[in-house]
Tab-separated table of C-alpha atoms (C1' of nucleotides) in Angstrom:
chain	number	residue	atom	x	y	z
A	1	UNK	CA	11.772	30.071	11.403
A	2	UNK	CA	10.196	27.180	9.553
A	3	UNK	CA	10.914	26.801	6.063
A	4	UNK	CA	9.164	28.868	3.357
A	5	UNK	CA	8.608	26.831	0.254
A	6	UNK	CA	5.844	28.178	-2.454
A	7	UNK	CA	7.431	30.137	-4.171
A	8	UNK	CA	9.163	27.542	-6.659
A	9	UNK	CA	9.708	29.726	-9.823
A	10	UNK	CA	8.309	33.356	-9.833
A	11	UNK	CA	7.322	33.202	-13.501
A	12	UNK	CA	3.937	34.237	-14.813
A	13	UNK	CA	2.875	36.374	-11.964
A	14	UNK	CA	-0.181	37.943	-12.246
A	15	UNK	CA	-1.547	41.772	-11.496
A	16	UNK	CA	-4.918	40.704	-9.467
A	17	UNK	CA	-3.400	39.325	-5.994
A	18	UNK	CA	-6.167	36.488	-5.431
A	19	UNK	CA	-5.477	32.962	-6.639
A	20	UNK	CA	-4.390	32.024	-10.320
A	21	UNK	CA	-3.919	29.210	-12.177
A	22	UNK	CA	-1.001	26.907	-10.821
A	23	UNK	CA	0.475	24.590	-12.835
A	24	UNK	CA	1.612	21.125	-10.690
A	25	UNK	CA	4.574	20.998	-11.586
A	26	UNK	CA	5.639	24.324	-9.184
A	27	UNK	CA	4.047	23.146	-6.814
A	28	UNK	CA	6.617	22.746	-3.998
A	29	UNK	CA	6.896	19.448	-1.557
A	30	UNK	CA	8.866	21.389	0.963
A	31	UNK	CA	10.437	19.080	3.465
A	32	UNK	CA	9.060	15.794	1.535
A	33	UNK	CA	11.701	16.063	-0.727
A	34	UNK	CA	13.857	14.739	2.052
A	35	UNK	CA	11.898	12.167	3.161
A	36	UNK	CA	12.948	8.733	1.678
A	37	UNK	CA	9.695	7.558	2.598
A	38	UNK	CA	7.787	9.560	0.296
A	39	UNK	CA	10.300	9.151	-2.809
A	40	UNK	CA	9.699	5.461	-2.150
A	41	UNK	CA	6.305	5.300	-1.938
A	42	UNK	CA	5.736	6.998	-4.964
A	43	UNK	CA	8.536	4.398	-6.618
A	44	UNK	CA	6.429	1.299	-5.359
A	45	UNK	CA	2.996	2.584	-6.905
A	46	UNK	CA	5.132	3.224	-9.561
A	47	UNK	CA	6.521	-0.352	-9.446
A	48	UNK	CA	3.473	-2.412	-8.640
A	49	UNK	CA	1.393	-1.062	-11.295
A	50	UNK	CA	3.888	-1.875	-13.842
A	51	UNK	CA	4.089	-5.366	-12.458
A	52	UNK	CA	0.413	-5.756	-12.243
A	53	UNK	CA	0.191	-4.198	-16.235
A	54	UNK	CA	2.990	-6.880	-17.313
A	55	UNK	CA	1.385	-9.831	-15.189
A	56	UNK	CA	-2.150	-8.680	-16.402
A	57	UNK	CA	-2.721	-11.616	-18.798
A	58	UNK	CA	-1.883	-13.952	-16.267
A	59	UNK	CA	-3.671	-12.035	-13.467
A	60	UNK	CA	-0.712	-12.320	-11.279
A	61	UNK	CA	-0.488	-9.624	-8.693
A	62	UNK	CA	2.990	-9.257	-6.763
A	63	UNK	CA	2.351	-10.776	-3.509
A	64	UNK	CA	1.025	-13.595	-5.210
A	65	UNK	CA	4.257	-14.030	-7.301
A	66	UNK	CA	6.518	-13.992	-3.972
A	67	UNK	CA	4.210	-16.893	-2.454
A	68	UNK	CA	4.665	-18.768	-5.671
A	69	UNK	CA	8.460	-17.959	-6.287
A	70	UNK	CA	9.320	-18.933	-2.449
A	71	UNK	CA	6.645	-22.339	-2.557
A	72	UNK	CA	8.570	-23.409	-5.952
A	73	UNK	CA	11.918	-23.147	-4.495
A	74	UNK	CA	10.959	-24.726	-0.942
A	75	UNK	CA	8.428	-27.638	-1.574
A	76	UNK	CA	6.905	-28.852	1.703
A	77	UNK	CA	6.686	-25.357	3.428
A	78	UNK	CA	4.270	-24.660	5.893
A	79	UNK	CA	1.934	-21.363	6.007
A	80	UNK	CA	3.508	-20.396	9.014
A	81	UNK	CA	7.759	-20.619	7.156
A	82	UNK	CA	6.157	-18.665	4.311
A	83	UNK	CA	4.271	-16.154	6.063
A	84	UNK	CA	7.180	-15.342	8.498
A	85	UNK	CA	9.575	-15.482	5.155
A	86	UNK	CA	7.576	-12.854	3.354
A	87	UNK	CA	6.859	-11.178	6.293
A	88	UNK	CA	3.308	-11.503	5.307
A	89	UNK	CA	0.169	-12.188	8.275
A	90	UNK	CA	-0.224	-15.643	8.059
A	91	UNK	CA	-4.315	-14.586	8.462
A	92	UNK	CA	-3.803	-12.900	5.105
A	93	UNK	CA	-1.670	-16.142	3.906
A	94	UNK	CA	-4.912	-18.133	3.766
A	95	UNK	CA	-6.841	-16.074	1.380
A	96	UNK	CA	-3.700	-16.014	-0.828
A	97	UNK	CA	-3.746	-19.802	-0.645
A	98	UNK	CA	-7.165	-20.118	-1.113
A	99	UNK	CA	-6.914	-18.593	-4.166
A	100	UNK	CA	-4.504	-19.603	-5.714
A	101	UNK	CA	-5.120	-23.521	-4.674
A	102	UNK	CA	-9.054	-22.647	-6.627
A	103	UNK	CA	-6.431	-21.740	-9.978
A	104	UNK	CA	-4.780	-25.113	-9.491
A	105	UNK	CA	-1.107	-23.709	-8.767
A	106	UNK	CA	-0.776	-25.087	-4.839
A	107	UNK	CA	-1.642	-27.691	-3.263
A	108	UNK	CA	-1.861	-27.903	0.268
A	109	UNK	CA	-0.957	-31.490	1.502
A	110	UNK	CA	-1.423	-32.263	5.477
A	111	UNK	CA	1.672	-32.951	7.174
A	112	UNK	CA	2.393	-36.451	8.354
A	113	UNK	CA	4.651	-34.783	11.426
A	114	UNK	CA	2.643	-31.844	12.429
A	115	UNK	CA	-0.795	-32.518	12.186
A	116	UNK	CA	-1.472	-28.841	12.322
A	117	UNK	CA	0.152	-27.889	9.735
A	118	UNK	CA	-0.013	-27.816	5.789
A	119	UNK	CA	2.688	-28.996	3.146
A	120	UNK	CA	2.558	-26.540	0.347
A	121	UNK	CA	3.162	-27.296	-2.708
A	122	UNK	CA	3.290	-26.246	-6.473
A	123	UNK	CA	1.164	-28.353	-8.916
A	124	UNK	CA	2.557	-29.375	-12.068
A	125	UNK	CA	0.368	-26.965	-13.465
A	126	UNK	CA	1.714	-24.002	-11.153
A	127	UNK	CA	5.479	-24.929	-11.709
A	128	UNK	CA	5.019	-24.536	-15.475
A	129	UNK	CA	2.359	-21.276	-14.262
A	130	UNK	CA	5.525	-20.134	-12.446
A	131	UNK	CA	7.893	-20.649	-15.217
A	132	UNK	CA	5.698	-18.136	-17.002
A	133	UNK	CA	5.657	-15.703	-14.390
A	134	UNK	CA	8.936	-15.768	-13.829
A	135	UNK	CA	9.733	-14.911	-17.983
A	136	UNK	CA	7.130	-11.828	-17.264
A	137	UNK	CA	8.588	-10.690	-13.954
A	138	UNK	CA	11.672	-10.672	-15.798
A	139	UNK	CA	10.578	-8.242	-18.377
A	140	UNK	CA	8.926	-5.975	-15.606
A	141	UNK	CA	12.198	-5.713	-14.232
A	142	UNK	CA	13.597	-4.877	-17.510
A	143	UNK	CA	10.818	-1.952	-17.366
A	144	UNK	CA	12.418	-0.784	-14.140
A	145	UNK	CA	15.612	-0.501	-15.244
A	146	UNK	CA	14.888	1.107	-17.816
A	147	UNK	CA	13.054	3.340	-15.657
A	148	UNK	CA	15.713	4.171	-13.306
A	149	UNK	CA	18.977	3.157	-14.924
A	150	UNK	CA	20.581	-0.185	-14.712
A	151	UNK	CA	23.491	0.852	-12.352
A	152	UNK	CA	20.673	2.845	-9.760
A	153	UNK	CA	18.675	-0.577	-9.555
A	154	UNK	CA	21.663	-2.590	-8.751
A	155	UNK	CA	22.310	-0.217	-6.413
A	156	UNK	CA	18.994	-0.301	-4.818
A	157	UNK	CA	18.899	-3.744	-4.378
A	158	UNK	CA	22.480	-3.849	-2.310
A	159	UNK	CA	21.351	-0.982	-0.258
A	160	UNK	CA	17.902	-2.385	0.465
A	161	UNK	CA	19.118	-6.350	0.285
A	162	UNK	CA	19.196	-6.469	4.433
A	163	UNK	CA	14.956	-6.400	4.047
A	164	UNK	CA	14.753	-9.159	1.905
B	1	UNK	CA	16.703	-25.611	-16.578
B	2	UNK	CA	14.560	-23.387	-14.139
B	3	UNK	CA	16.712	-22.074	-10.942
B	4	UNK	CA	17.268	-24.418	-7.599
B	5	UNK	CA	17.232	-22.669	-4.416
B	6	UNK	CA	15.759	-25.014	-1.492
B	7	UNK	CA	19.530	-25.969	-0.359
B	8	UNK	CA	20.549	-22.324	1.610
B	9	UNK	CA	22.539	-24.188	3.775
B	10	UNK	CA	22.727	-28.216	3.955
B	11	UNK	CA	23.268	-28.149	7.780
B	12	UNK	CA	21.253	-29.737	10.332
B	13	UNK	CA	20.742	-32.558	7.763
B	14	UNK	CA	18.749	-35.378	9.469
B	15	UNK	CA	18.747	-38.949	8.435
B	16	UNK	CA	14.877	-39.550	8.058
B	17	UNK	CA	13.896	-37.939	4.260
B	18	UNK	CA	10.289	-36.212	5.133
B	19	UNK	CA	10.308	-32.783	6.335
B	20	UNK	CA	12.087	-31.270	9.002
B	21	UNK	CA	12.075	-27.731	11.197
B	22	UNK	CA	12.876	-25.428	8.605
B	23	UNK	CA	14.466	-22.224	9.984
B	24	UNK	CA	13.315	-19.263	8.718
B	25	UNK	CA	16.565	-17.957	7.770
B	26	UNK	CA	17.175	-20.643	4.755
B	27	UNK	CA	13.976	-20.374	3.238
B	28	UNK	CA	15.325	-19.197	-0.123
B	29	UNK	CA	13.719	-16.105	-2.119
B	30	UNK	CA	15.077	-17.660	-5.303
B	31	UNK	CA	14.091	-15.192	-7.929
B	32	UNK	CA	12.753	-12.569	-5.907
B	33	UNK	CA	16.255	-11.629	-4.799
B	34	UNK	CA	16.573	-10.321	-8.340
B	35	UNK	CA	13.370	-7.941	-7.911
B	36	UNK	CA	13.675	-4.360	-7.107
B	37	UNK	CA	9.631	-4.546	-6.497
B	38	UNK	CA	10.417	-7.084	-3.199
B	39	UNK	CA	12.931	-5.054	-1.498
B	40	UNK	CA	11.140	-1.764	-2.175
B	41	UNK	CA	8.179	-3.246	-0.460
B	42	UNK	CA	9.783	-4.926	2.009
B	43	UNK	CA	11.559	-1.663	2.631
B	44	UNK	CA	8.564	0.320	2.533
B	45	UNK	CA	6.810	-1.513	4.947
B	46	UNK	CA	9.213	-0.626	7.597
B	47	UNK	CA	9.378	2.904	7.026
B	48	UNK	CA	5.789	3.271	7.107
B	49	UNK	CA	5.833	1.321	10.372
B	50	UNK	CA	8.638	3.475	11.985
B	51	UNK	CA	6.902	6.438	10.553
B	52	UNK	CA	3.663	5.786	12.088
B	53	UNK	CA	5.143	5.021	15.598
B	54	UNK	CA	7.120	8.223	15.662
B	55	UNK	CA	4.765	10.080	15.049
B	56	UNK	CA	2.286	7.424	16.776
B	57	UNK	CA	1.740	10.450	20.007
B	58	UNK	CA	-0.161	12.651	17.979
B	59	UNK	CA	-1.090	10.368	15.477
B	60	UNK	CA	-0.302	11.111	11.932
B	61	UNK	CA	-0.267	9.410	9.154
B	62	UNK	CA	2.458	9.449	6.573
B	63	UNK	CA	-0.503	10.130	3.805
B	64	UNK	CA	-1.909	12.496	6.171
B	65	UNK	CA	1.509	14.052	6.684
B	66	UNK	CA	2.258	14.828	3.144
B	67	UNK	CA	-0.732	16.811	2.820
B	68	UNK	CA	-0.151	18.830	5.287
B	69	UNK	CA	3.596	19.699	4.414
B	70	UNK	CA	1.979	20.561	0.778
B	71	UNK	CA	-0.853	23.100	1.770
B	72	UNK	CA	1.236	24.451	4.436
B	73	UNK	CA	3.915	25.010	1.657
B	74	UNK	CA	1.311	25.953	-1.283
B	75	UNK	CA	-1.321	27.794	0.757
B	76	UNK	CA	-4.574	27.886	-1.436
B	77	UNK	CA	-4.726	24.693	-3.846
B	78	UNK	CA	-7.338	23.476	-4.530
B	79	UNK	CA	-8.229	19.659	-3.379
B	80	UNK	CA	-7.508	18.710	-6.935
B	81	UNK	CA	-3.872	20.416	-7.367
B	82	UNK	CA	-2.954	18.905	-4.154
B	83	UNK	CA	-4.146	15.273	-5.231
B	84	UNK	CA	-2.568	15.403	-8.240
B	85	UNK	CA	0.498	16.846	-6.839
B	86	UNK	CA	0.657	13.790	-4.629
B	87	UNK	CA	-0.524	11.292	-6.906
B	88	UNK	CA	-3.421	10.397	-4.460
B	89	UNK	CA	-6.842	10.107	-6.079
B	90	UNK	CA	-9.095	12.810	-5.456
B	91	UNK	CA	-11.324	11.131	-4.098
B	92	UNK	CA	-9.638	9.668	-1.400
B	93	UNK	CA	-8.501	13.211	-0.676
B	94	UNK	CA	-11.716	13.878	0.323
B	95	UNK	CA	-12.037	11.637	3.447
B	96	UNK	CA	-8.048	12.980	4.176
B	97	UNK	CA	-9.474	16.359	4.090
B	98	UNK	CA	-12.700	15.655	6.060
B	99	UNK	CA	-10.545	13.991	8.600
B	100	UNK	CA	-7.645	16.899	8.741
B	101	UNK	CA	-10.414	19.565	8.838
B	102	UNK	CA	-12.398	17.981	11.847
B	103	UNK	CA	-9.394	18.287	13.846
B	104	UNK	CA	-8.764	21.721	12.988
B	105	UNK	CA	-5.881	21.324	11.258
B	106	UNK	CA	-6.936	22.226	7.898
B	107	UNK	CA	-9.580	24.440	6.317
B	108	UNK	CA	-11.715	24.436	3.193
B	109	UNK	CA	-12.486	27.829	1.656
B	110	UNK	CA	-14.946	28.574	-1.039
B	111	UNK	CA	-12.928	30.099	-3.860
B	112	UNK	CA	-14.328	33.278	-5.545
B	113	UNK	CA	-12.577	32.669	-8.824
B	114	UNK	CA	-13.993	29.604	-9.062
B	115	UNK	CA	-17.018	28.425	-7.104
B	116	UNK	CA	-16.440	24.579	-7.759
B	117	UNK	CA	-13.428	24.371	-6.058
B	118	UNK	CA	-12.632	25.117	-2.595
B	119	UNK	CA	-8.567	27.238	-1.418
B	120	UNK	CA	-7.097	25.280	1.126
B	121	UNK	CA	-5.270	26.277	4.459
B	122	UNK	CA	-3.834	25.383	7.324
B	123	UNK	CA	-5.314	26.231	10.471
B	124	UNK	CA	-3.319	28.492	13.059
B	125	UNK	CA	-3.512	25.738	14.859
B	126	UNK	CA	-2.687	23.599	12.147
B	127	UNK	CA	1.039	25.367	11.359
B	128	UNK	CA	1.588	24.866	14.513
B	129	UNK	CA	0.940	21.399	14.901
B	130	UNK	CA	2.690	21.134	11.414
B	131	UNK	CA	6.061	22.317	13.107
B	132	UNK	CA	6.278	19.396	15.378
B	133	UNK	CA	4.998	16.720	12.967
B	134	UNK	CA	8.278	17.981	10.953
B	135	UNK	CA	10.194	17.653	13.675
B	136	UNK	CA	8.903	14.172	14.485
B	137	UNK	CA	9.288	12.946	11.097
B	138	UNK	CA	13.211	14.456	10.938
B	139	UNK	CA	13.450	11.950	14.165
B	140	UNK	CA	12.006	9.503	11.688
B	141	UNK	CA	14.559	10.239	9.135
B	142	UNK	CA	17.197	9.738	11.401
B	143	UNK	CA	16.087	6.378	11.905
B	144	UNK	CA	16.207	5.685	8.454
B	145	UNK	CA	19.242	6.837	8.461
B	146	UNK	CA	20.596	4.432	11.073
B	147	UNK	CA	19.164	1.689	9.356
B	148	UNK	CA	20.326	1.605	6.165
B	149	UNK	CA	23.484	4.172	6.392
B	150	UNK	CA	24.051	8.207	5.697
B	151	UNK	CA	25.507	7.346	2.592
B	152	UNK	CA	22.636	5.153	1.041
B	153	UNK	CA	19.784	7.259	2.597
B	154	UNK	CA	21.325	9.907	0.421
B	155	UNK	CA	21.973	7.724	-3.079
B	156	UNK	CA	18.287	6.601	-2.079
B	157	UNK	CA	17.054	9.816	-2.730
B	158	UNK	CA	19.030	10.583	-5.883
B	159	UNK	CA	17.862	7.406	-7.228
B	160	UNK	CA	14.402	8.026	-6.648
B	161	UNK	CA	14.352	12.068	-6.923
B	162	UNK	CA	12.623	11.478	-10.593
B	163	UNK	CA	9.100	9.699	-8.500
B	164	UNK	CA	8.454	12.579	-6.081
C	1	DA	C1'	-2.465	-35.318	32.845
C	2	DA	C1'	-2.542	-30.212	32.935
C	3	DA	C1'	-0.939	-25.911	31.240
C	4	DG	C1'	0.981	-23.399	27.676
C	5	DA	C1'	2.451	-22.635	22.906
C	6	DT	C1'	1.786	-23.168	17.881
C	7	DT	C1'	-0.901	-23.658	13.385
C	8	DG	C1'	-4.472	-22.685	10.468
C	9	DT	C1'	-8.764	-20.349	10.223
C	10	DT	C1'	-12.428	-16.776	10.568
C	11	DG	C1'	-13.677	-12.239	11.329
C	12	DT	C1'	-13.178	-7.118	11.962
C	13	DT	C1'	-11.040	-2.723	11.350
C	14	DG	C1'	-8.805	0.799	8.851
C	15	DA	C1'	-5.598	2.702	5.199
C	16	DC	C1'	-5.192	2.793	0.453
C	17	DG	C1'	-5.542	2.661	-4.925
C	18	DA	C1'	-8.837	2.353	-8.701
C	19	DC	C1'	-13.255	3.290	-10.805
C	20	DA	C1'	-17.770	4.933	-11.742
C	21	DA	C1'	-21.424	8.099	-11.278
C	22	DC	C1'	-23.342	12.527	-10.026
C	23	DA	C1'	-24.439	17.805	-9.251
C	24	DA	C1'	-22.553	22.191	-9.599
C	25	DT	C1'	-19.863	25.047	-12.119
C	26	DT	C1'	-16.770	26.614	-15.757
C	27	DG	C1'	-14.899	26.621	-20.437
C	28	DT	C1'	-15.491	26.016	-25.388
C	29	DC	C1'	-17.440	26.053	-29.758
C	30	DC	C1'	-20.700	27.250	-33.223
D	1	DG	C1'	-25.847	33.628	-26.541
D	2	DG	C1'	-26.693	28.931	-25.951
D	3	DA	C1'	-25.697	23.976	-26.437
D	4	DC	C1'	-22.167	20.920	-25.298
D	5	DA	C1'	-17.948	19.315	-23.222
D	6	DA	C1'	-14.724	19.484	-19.391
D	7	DT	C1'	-13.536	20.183	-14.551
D	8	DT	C1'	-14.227	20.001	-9.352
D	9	DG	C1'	-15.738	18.061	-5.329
D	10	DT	C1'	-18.413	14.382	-3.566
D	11	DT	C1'	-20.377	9.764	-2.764
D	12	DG	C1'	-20.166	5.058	-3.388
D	13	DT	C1'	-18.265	0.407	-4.519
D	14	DC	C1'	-14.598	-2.969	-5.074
D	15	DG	C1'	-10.308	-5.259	-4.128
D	16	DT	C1'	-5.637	-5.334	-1.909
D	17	DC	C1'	-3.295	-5.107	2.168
D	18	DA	C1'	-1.520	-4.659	7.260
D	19	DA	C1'	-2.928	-5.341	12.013
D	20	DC	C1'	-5.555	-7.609	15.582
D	21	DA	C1'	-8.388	-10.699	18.094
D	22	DA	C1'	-10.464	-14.966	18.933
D	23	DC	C1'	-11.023	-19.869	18.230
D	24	DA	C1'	-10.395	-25.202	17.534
D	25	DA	C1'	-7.128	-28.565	16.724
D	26	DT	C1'	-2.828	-30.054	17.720
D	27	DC	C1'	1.880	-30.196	19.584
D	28	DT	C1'	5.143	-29.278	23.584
D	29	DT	C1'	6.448	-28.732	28.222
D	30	DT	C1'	6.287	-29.619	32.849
DNA sequence: AAAGATTGTTGTTGACGACAACAATTGTCC
DNA sequence: GGACAATTGTTGTCGTCAACAACAATCTTT
């Protein structure tokens, strides 16, 4: 009753009926091939390594990038607007921060209002850091759509643009 | 010259100039809009949440899952066939393996034909289990499918058929 | 003023990708 | 046939990341 699956192409069989040498490619994913999950997990290793390979000489990793791209564009922040804007723990937010406030690209300032809270800013070094990033991220996503096709990537960003 | 995006929406202007409650809603993503990378992630992250809560009862990963559907499909890789089937590094397939096999899902067999590497199977009980962590994960799929529409689920797929 | 909520921080846990090293075994080359 | 290289599984380390839990300082509410 439940799917059979191995048997991909019956090429090359062998006499002897113990185990021979399988090539990966017919190897058969059986019901992962309709799992969107998998397909884009495998696209986002895919994707992150090429963004980590283009950003290497700037050691820019992609999470990084979205807390720089989303500071730049909203000066004054807190950790708390970010975090729930990139959907990232606000625990993990502060070694981000930390980091990247050691490299001179944020600054947190103390809020006047909120006592609590931090202000968080780009440096004048990280906006023209940024500005740099941004000219590499751009060529990464020239990589993907190359990689996929220029009409499937605008089509994955409108069906995925309701996570954002 | 480099992009504004602060000003989503100029409502709920006040009159004093230092910073204000800042909704979450008009933070702006400003270039990351433009990134395939941020909504595949983004994306990703849910699916891997809704994953691991549908299938939270008997408590199976989707890493964990994909191996399973593969040796129960391919019965006899070896641990290195499987990894690089999967794109998983070998050895992190180890632990996965040590794991499966102490719940009797999965077993290791010493292959004759070659004594380095080791022919694995599924447990009776295994297959078994296997059938209703497909079944789980098709009640996973569904709620993919909810979410982002029949239609795009399916272009999803086409898209990203070349990664799997 | 007291009680509760929020913000940033510290710490822990576990999944995961990437690497490096190693023993056992197999394949290759001369 | 024997030295050398390659492969397989394993162990270990490192760094990224999501998920929690707890805490002090600071608002907010009542």
């Amino acid at each position: 009753m439940t799917a059979t699956a191995a048997q991909t192409s019956p090429r090359k069989r062998r006499g002897n009926g113990a185990a021979r040498r399988i090539d990966a490619d017919e190897i058969g994913l059986d019901a992962l091939v309709g799992h969107a999950g998998y397909a884009v997990r495998r696209f986002q290793i895919w994707i992150f390594q090429d963004f980590t390979r283009t950003l290497g000489d700037v050691d820019i990793r992609p999470t990084q990038y979205s807390v720089l791209t989303v500071i730049g564009a909203n000066p004054g922040l807190s950790q708390m607007a970010v975090a729930k804007r990139l959907g990232i723990e606000r625990a993990r937010l502060v070694h981000l921060l930390d980091s990247l406030e050691q490299r001179k690209l944020v600054k947190r300032i103390k809020s006047k209002e909120d006592r609590r809270s931090h202000a968080l800013h780009l440096t004048a070094q990280g906006a023209t850091a940024l500005a740099k990033f941004k000219r590499l991220a751009a060529e990464h996503e020239r990589n993907v759509e190359e990689k996929i096709g220029k009409e499937n990537r605008e089509q994955l960003l409108r069906i995925l643009a309701g996570f954002t």
